[in-house]
Structure formats: C-alpha cells, structure tokens
Short mmCIF file of C-alpha atoms in Angstrom, two decimals:
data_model
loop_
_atom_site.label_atom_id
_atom_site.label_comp_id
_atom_site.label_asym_id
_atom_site.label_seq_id
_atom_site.Cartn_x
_atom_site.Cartn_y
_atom_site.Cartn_z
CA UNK A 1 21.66 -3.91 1.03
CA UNK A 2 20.45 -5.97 3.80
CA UNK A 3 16.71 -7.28 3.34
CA UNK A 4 13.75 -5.88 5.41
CA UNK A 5 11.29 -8.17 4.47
CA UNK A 6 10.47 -11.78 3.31
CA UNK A 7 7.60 -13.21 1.80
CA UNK A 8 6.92 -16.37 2.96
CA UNK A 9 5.08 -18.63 0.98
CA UNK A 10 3.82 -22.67 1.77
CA UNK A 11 2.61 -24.71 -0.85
CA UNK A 12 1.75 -28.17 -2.12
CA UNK A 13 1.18 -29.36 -5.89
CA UNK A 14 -0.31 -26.00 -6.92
CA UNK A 15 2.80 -25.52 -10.00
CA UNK A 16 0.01 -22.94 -12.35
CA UNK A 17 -0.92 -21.06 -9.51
CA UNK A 18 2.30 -20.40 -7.53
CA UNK A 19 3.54 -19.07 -11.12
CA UNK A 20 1.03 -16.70 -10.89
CA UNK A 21 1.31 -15.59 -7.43
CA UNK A 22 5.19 -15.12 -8.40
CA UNK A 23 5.08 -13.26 -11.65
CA UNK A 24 2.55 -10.69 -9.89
CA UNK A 25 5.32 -10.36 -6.90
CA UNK A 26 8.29 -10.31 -10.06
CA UNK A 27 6.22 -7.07 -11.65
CA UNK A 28 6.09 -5.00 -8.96
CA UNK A 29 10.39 -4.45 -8.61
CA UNK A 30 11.91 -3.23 -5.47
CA UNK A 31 14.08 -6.16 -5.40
CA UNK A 32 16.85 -4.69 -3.02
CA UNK A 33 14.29 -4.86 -0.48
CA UNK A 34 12.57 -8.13 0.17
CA UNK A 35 13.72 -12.03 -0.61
CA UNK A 36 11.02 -15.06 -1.06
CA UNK A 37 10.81 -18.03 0.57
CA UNK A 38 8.71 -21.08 -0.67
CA UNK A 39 8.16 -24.28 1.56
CA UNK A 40 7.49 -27.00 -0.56
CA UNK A 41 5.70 -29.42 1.10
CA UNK A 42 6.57 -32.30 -1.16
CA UNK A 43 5.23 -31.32 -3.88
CA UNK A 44 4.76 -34.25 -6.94
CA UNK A 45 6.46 -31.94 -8.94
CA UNK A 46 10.38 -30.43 -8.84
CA UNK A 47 9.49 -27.16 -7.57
CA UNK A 48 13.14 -26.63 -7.75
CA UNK A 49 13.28 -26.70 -11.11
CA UNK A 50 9.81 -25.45 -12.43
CA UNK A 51 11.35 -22.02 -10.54
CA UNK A 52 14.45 -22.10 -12.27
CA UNK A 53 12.61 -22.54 -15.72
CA UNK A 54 10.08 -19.91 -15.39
CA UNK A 55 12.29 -17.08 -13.74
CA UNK A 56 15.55 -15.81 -14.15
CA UNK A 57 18.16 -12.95 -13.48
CA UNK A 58 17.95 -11.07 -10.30
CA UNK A 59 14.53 -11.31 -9.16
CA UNK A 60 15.21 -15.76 -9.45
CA UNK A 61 18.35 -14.71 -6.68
CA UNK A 62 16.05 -13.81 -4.38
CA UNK A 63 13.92 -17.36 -4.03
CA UNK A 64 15.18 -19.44 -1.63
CA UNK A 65 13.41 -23.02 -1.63
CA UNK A 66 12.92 -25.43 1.41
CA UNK A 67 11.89 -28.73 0.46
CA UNK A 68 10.20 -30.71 2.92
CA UNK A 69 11.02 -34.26 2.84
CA UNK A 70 7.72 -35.56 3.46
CA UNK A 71 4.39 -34.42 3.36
CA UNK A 72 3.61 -32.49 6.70
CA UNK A 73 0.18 -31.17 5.75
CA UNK A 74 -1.07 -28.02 5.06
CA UNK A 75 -1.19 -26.59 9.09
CA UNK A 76 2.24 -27.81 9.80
CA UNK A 77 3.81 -26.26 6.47
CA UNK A 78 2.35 -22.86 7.67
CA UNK A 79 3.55 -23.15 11.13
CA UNK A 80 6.87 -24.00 10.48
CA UNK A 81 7.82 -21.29 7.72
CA UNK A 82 7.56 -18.68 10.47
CA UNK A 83 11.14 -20.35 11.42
CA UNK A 84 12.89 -19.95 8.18
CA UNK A 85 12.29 -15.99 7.85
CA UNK A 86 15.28 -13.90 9.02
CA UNK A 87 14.52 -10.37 8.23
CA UNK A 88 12.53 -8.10 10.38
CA UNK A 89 8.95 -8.41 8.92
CA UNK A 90 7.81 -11.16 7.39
CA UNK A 91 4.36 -11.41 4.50
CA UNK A 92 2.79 -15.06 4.93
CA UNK A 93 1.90 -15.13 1.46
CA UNK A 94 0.41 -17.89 0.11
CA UNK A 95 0.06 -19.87 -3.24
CA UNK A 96 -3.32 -19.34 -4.61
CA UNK A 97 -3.57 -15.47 -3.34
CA UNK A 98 -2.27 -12.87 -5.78
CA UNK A 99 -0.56 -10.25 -4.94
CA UNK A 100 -2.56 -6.56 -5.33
CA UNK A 101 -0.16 -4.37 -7.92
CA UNK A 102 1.21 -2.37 -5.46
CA UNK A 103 1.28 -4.57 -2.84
CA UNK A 104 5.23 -4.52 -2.12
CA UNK A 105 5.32 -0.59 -2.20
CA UNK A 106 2.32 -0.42 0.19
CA UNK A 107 3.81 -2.96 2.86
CA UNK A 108 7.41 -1.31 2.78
CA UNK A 109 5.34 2.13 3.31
CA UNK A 110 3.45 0.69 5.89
CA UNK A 111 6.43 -1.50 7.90
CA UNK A 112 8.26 1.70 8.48
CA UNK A 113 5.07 4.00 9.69
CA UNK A 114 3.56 0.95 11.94
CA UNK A 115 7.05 -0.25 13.44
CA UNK A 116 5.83 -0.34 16.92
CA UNK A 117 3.39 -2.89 16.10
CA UNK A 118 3.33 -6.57 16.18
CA UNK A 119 0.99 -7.45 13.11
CA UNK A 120 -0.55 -5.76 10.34
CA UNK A 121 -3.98 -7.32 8.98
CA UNK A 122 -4.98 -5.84 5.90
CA UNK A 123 -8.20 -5.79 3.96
CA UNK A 124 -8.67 -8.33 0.90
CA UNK A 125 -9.78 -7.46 -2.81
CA UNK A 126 -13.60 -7.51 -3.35
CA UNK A 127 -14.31 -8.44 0.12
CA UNK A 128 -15.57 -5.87 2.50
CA UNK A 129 -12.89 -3.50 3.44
CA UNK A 130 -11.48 -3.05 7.28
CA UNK A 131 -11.42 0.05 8.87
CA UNK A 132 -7.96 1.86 9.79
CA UNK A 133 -7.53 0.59 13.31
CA UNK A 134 -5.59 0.06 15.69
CA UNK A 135 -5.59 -2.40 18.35
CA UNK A 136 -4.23 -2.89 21.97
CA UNK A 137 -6.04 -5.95 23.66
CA UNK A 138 -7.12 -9.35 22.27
CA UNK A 139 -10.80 -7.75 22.74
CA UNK A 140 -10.70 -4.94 20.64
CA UNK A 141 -8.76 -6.96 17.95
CA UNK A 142 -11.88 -9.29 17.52
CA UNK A 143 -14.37 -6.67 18.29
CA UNK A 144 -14.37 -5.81 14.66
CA UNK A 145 -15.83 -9.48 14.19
CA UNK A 146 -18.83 -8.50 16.31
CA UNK A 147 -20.78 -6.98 13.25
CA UNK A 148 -22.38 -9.13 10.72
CA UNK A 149 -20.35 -7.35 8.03
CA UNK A 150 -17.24 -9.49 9.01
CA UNK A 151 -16.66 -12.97 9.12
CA UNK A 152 -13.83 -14.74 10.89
CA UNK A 153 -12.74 -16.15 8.11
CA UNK A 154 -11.81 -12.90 7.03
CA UNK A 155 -9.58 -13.04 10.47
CA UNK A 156 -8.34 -16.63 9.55
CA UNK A 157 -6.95 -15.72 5.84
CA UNK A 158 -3.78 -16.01 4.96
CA UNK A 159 -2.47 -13.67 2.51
CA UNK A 160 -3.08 -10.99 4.31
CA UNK A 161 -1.19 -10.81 7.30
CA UNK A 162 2.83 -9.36 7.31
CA UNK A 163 3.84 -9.40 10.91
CA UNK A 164 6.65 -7.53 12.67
CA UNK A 165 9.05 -10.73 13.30
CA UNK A 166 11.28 -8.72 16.20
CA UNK A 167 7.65 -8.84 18.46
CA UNK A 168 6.67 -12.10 18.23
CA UNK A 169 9.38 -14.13 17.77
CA UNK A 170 9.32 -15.31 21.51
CA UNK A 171 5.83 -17.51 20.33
CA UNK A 172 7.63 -18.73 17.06
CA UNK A 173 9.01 -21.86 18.36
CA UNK A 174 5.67 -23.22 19.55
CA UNK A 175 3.87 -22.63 16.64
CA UNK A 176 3.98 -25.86 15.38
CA UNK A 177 2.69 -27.23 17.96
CA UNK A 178 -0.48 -25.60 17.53
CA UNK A 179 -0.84 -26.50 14.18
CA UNK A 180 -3.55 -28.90 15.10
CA UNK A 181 -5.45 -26.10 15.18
CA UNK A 182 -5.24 -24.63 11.71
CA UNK A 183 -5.05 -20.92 12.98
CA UNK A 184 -1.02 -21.00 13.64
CA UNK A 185 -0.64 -17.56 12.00
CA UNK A 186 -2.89 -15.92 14.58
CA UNK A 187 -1.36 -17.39 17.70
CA UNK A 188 1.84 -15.40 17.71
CA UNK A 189 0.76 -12.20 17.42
CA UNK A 190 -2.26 -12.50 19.84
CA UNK A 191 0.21 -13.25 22.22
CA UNK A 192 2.76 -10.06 21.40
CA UNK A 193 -0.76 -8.27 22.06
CA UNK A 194 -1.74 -10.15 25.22
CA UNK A 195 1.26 -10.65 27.06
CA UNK A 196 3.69 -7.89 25.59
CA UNK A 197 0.93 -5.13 25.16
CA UNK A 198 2.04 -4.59 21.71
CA UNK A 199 -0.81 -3.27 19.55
CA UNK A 200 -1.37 -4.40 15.74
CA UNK A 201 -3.56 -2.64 13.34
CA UNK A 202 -6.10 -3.06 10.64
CA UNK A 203 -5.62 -1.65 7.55
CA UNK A 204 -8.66 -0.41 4.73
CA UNK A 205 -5.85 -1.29 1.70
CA UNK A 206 -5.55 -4.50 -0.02
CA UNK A 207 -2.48 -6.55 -0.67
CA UNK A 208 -4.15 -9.55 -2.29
CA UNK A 209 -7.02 -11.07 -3.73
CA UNK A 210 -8.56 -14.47 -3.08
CA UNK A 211 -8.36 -16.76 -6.28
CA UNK A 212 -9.50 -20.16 -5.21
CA UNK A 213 -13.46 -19.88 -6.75
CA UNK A 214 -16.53 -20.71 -4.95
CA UNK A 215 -15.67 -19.38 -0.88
CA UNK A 216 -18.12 -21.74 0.65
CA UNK A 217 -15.59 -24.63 1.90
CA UNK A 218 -12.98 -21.79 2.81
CA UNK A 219 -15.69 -20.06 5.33
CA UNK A 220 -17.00 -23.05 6.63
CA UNK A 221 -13.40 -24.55 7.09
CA UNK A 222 -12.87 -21.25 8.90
CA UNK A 223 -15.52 -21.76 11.47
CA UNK A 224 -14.58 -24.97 12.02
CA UNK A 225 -11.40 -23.78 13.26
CA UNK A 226 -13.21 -21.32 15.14
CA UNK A 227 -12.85 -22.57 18.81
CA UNK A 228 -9.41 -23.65 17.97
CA UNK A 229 -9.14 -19.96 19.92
CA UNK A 230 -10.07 -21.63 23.23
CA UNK A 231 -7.07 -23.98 22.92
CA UNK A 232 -4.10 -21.78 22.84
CA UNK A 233 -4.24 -20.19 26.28
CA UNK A 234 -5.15 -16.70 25.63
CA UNK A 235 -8.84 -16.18 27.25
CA UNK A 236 -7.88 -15.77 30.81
CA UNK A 237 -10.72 -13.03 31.41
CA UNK A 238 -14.13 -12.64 31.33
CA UNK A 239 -14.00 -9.84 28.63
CA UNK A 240 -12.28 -11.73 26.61
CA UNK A 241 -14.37 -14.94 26.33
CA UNK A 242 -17.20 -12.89 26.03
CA UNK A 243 -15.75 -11.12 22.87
CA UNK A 244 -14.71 -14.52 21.62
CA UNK A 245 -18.85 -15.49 22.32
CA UNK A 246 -19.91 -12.75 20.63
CA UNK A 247 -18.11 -13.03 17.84
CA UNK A 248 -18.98 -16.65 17.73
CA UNK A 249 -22.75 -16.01 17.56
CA UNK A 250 -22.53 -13.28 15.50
CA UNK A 251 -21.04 -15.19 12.42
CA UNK A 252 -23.73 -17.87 12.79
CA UNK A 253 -25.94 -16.45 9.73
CA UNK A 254 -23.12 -15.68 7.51
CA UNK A 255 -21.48 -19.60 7.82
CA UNK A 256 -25.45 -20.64 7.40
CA UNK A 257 -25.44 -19.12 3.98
CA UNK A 258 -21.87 -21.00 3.62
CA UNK A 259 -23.66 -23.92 3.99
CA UNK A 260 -26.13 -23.03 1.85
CA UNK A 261 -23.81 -22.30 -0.88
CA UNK A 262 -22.65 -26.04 -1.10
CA UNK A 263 -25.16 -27.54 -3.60
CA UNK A 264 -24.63 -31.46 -2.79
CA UNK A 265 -26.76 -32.30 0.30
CA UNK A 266 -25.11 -35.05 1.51
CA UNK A 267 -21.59 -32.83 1.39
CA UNK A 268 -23.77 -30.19 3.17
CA UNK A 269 -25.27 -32.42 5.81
CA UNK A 270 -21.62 -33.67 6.71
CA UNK A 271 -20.27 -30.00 6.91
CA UNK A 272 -23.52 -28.79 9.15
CA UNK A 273 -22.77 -32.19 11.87
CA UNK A 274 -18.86 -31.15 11.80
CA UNK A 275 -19.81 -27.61 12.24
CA UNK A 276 -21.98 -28.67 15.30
CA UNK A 277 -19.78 -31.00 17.04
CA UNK A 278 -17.10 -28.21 17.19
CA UNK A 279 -19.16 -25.42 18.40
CA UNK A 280 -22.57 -26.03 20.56
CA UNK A 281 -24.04 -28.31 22.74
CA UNK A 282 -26.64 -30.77 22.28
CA UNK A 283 -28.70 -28.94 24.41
CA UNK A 284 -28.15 -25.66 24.05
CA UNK A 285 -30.22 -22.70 22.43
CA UNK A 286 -27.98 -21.55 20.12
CA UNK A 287 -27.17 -24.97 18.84
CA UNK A 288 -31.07 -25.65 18.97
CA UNK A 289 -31.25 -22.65 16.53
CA UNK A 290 -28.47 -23.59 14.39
CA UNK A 291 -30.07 -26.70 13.76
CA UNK A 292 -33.71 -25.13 12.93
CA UNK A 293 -31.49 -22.70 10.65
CA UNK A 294 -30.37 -25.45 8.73
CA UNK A 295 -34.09 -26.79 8.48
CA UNK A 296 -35.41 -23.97 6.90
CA UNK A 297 -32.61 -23.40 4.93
CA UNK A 298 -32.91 -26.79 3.34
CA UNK A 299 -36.50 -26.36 2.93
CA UNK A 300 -35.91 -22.41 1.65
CA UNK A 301 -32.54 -21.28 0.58
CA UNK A 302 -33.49 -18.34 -0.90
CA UNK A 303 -33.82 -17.44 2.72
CA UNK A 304 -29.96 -17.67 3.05
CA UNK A 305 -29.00 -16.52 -0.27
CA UNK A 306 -28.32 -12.78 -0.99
CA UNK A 307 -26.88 -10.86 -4.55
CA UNK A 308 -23.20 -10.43 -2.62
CA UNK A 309 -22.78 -13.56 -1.74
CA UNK A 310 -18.74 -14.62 -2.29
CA UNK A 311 -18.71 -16.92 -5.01
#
C-alpha cells in the first residue's frame, strides 16, 4: 500500500527524547499508512544504530535515516527535510514534542476531509486551544494572532504543522535559503495561500504536546524571529503589513512576561537588547514603551507574572 503521509522529524544529540517521541508514534499502529523520516544533523551519537537497538519488526521498516555529514544547524536541518518527504502530506514532527495518543488517526481523518488545503495548524496540549478555522489570505491567517490570547510563538511551533506537500511544493526548493530566518516551515505555505489562493485551516485538536520545560527562551526566541516575516517577500499590501503590525504589538505583553520568566538578570538584559534591536526603533513609541515595560518589570514582576503562565 502506497504511503500517504510522512513524518518528518530533525534532530541533533537529543538520543532520550527522540525515543520518546518514537515509541508514542510506535503505539498508535496504522503502519500501512505513514513512513518516518529522521534528519540527523550529526548527531555525537550513531543514531543509526540507537534506532536499530530500541525498535524492531515492522514499525523499525518504516524509519528511514538521513545523516547529515556535518553539522548544518538547527534552521537549515528543518528547511531541508521538506526535500526528503515523498508522499502527499507531510507532519514536521520534531524531537522533543510528543505525539498526542491519537494523533496519527486524527491527521489521516483530517488529510482526507481538508484535501483542498495547503496546511493544517493544529492546537497544542495545555496551551490555549485554536478555533476551527479556515483561512484564505495571509491576513486572516495571522488575524487570529491579533488577540492577546495567542502568541506567535504558538504560530512559529513546530510539531504542529502537517502540510499538504502537492500545494506547496513549488516554494520547497527555496526553503533553505530562508533558513536564516528560523521560520522556514511557515514560508511555504504562506505562499500556496498568497500566490495560489489556497486556504489552510486551524484546527481546536491537539497532535502534540510541548516537552522542553520552562517556555520562556522558546517565546522569546519566537519573537525574535518575528520580523523574519518582512524578509520573505510576502507583504506586498497595506492590509497585510498592517496585520503583521498588529500582531506585532499585540504580543508585546505576553513576550514581556517571557522576559520576566528568565530569573538571571544579566541573561534577561541580553534577551530584552536582542529583542529591541530586531523589532523597534530607537525612537519610536512603542519601543519607548517596551523599554519602560522592562523598567517596571525589573522593579515589579509580579506585575508581569500571572497563575497560567507556561512553565
């Protein structure tokens, strides 16, 4: 039977927790339907071999292993695995985000009743839950990031995202050339939407948990990334820079309390100058607020703090 999916999963020197995200994809069955692939970016370990000891039979037949031959970082490694995949739709996995119990049933569900669309973006465990929507432009698509409830980095995650490979494999080969900007997996299917009107949706179901601790580097690495956006050619009206704008200044408070979450001040400091640098102007308002945030936040984080913080 001729696979309909892969699950495509980069890693680096993570040996406990890619056995974990594995076994929780081995549980699940429905073998004839999907194979795995793994890009090892030269790992200091025989990834090779650590598979073949912890996995056999018929679910160890369907991991397929490229080994990069040098290290490539993190963005390229992402970037490039979109060119290995061969099957129709495609789950960019990743090695520290487990895989929800029913996660394979729900995607082969959902890849035959969203077909027509490019991308499917679904929620993640314990964080707050999309709605069921579906989106035609670049503006509605980040639209849902104009409420405080959402945070781009929410939008940047990787576990999350299976995309229809047939609609945006025209933007595949120049993926890693934007890997500079450590949103790869986004640029594809922004421009299926944009320039092939094909719509993706949001989905209110989970396929994965986060399981890398304390979220506060994650978000703020997120936001740093942030106008990365601007870079990849795909704000060419005045709608859509405003919805990029909006969504910019609308995640301010929740990357504040990021901040705010990294106890070593000096750490903190050096995050808060690299966050500035990428996204305001000396002398601009909102980066003359931003800075009195952080003030008053160093003098008062309880200001910042709330019970549902993600730690």
């Amino acid at each position: 039977m001729e696979k309909i999916l892969t699950i495509a999963i980069p890693t680096f020197n993570r040996k406990e927790e890619l056995l974990k995200v594995l076994k929780a994809i081995e549980s699940q069955g429905y073998y004839e339907y999907y194979e795995i692939i793994i890009s090892n970016n030269k790992s200091d370990y025989n990834v090779n071999e650590w598979i073949e000891q912890n996995f056999k039979g018929t679910f160890l037949k369907l991991i397929k292993i490229h080994n990069n031959e040098y290290n490539v970082g993190g963005d390229i490694n992402i970037a490039s695995i979109f060119q290995l995949v061969r099957t129709k739709w495609m789950w960019l996995s990743s090695d520290d985000d487990l895989a929800t119990p029913n996660a394979i049933a729900l995607i082969l569900e959902d890849i035959q009743h969203f077909a027509d669309k490019c991308w499917i973006k679904y929620s993640i465990k314990n964080l707050p839950t999309f709605p069921d929507k579906e989106c035609k432009t670049i503006e509605d698509t980040f639209s849902l990031f104009h409420s405080k409830k959402y945070w781009f980095g929410f939008l940047i995650f990787i576990g999350n995202n299976v995309y229809n490979m047939d609609a945006i494999r025209d933007y595949i080969g120049e993926l890693p050339l934007r890997a500079s900007t450590s949103i790869s997996q986004l640029c594809a299917p922004l421009k299926a939407i944009k320039y092939k009107g094909i719509p993706m949706v949001y989905r209110s179901v989970n396929i994965c948990e986060y399981n890398n601790g304390n979220r506060s580097y994650p978000n703020i690495y997120a936001y740093l990334n942030f106008p990365n956006i601007l870079y990849v050619g795909l704000f060419t009206t005045k709608s859509e820079v405003y919805s990029f704008k909006r969504m910019q200044c609308t995640s301010l408070q929740n990357y504040l309390r990021s901040l705010f979450l990294v106890k070593n001040r000096t750490l903190r400091w050096e995050y808060f100058k690299r966050i500035f640098i990428a996204h305001f102007s000396i002398f601009s308002i909102k980066g003359f607020l931003f800075f009195i945030g952080y003030i008053i936040g160093t003098l008062c984080p309880i200001l910042f703090k709330k019970e549902n913080d993600y730690n």
